Short mmCIF file of C-alpha atoms in Angstrom, two decimals:
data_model
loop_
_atom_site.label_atom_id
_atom_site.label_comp_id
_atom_site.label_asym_id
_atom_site.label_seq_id
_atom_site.Cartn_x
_atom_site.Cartn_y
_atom_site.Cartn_z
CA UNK M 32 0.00 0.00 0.00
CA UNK M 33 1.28 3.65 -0.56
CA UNK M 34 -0.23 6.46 0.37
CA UNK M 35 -0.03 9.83 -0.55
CA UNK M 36 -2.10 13.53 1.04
CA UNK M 37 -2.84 15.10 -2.06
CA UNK M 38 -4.72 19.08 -1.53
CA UNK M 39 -4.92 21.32 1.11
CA UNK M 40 -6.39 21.42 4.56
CA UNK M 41 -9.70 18.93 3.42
CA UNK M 42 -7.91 16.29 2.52
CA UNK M 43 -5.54 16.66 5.29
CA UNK M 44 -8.44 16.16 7.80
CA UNK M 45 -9.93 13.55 5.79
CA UNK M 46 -7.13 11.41 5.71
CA UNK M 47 -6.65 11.98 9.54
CA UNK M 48 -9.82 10.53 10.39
CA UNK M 49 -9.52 7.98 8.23
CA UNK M 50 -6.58 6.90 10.05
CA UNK M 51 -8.68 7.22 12.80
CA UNK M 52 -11.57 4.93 12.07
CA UNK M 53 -8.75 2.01 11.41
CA UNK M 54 -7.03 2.55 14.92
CA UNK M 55 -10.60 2.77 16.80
CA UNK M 56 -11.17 -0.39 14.46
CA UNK M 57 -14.44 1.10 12.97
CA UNK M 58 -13.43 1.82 9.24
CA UNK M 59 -15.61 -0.13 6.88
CA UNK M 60 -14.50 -3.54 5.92
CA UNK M 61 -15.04 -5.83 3.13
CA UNK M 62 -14.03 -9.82 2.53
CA UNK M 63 -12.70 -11.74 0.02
CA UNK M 64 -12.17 -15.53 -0.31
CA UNK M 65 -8.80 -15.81 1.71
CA UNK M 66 -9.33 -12.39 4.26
CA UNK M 67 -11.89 -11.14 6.13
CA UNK M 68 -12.20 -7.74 7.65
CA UNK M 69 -10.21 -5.61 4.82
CA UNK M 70 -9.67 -1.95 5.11
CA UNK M 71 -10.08 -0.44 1.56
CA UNK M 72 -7.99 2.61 1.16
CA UNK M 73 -9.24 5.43 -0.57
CA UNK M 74 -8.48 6.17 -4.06
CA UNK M 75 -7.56 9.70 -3.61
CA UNK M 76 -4.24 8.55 -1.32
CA UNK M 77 -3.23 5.51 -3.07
CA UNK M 78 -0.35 6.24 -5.60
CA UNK M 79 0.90 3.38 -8.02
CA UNK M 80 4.44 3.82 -8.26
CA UNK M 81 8.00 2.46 -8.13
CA UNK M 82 10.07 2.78 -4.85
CA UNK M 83 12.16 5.11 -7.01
CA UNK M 84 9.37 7.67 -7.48
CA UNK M 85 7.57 6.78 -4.54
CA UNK M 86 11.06 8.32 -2.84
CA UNK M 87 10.82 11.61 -5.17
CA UNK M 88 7.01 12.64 -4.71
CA UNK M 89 7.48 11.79 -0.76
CA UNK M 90 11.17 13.09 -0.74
CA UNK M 91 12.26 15.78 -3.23
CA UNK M 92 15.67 17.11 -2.88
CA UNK M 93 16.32 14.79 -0.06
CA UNK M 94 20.30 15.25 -1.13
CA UNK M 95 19.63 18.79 -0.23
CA UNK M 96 17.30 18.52 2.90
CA UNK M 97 18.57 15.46 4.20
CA UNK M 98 19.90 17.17 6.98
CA UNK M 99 16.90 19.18 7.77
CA UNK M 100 15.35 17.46 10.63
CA UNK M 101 11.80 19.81 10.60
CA UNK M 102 11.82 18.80 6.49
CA UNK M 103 12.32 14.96 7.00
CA UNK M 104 9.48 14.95 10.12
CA UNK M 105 7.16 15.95 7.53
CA UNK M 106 7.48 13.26 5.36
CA UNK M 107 6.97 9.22 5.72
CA UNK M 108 6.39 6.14 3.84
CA UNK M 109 4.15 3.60 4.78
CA UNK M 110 4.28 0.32 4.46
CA UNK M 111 2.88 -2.87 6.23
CA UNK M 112 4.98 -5.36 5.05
CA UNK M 113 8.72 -5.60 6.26
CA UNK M 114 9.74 -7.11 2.74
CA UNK M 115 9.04 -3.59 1.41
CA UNK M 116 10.63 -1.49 4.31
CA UNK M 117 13.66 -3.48 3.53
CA UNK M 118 13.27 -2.20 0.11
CA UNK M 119 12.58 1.15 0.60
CA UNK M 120 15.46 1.83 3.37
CA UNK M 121 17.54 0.24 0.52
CA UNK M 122 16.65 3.05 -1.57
CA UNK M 123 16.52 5.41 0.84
CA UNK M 124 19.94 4.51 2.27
CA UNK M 125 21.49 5.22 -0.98
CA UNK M 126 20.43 9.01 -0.97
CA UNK M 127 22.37 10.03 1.98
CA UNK M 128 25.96 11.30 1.87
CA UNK M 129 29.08 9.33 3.56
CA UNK M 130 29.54 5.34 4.09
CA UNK M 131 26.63 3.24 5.11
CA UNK M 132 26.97 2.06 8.61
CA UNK M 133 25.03 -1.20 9.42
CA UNK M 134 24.07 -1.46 13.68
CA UNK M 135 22.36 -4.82 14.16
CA UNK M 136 20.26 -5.50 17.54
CA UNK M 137 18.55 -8.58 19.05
CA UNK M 138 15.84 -8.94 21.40
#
């Protein structure tokens, strides 16, 4: 799933409580034959794009604001599958000056 806000304030409060009526767990649902209870995301914030441009609509100039910390806290990709936030830090790694550093953790 990616989403984009697209407009000004309206769609700004729309999309907020949309996120809303998924987190109180009353947005409407449908089914299909392997899931029930599916969220169905509203055309006007889906985007169908490559990680590449995904990165450029969400990010522009990220070579230039990357160390703008109010700039970056404005912007986010969303994703609910790990397999894709492995791909997207991949691409987002790459857009930062300097040697990638790699800090591994376990629980």
């Amino acid at each position: 799933m990616r989403l984009r806000l697209t407009g000004i304030d309206r769609d700004a409060e729309d999309y907020a409580k949309w996120l809303i009526t998924i987190g109180d767990g009353t947005a409407p649902t449908t089914s299909n034959e392997l899931f029930d209870d599916l969220v169905e995301t509203p055309e006007n914030i889906c985007m169908d794009a490559n990680i590449e441009e995904l990165k450029d609509w969400v990010f522009p100039d990220i070579t230039i604001h990357h160390n703008d910390q109010s700039w970056m806290c404005e912007r986010a990709i969303l994703t609910p599958k790990n397999k894709h936030v492995n791909e997207i830090n991949k691409v987002m790694g790459e857009c930062f000056p300097g040697n990638e550093i790699r800090i591994e953790s376990a629980d």
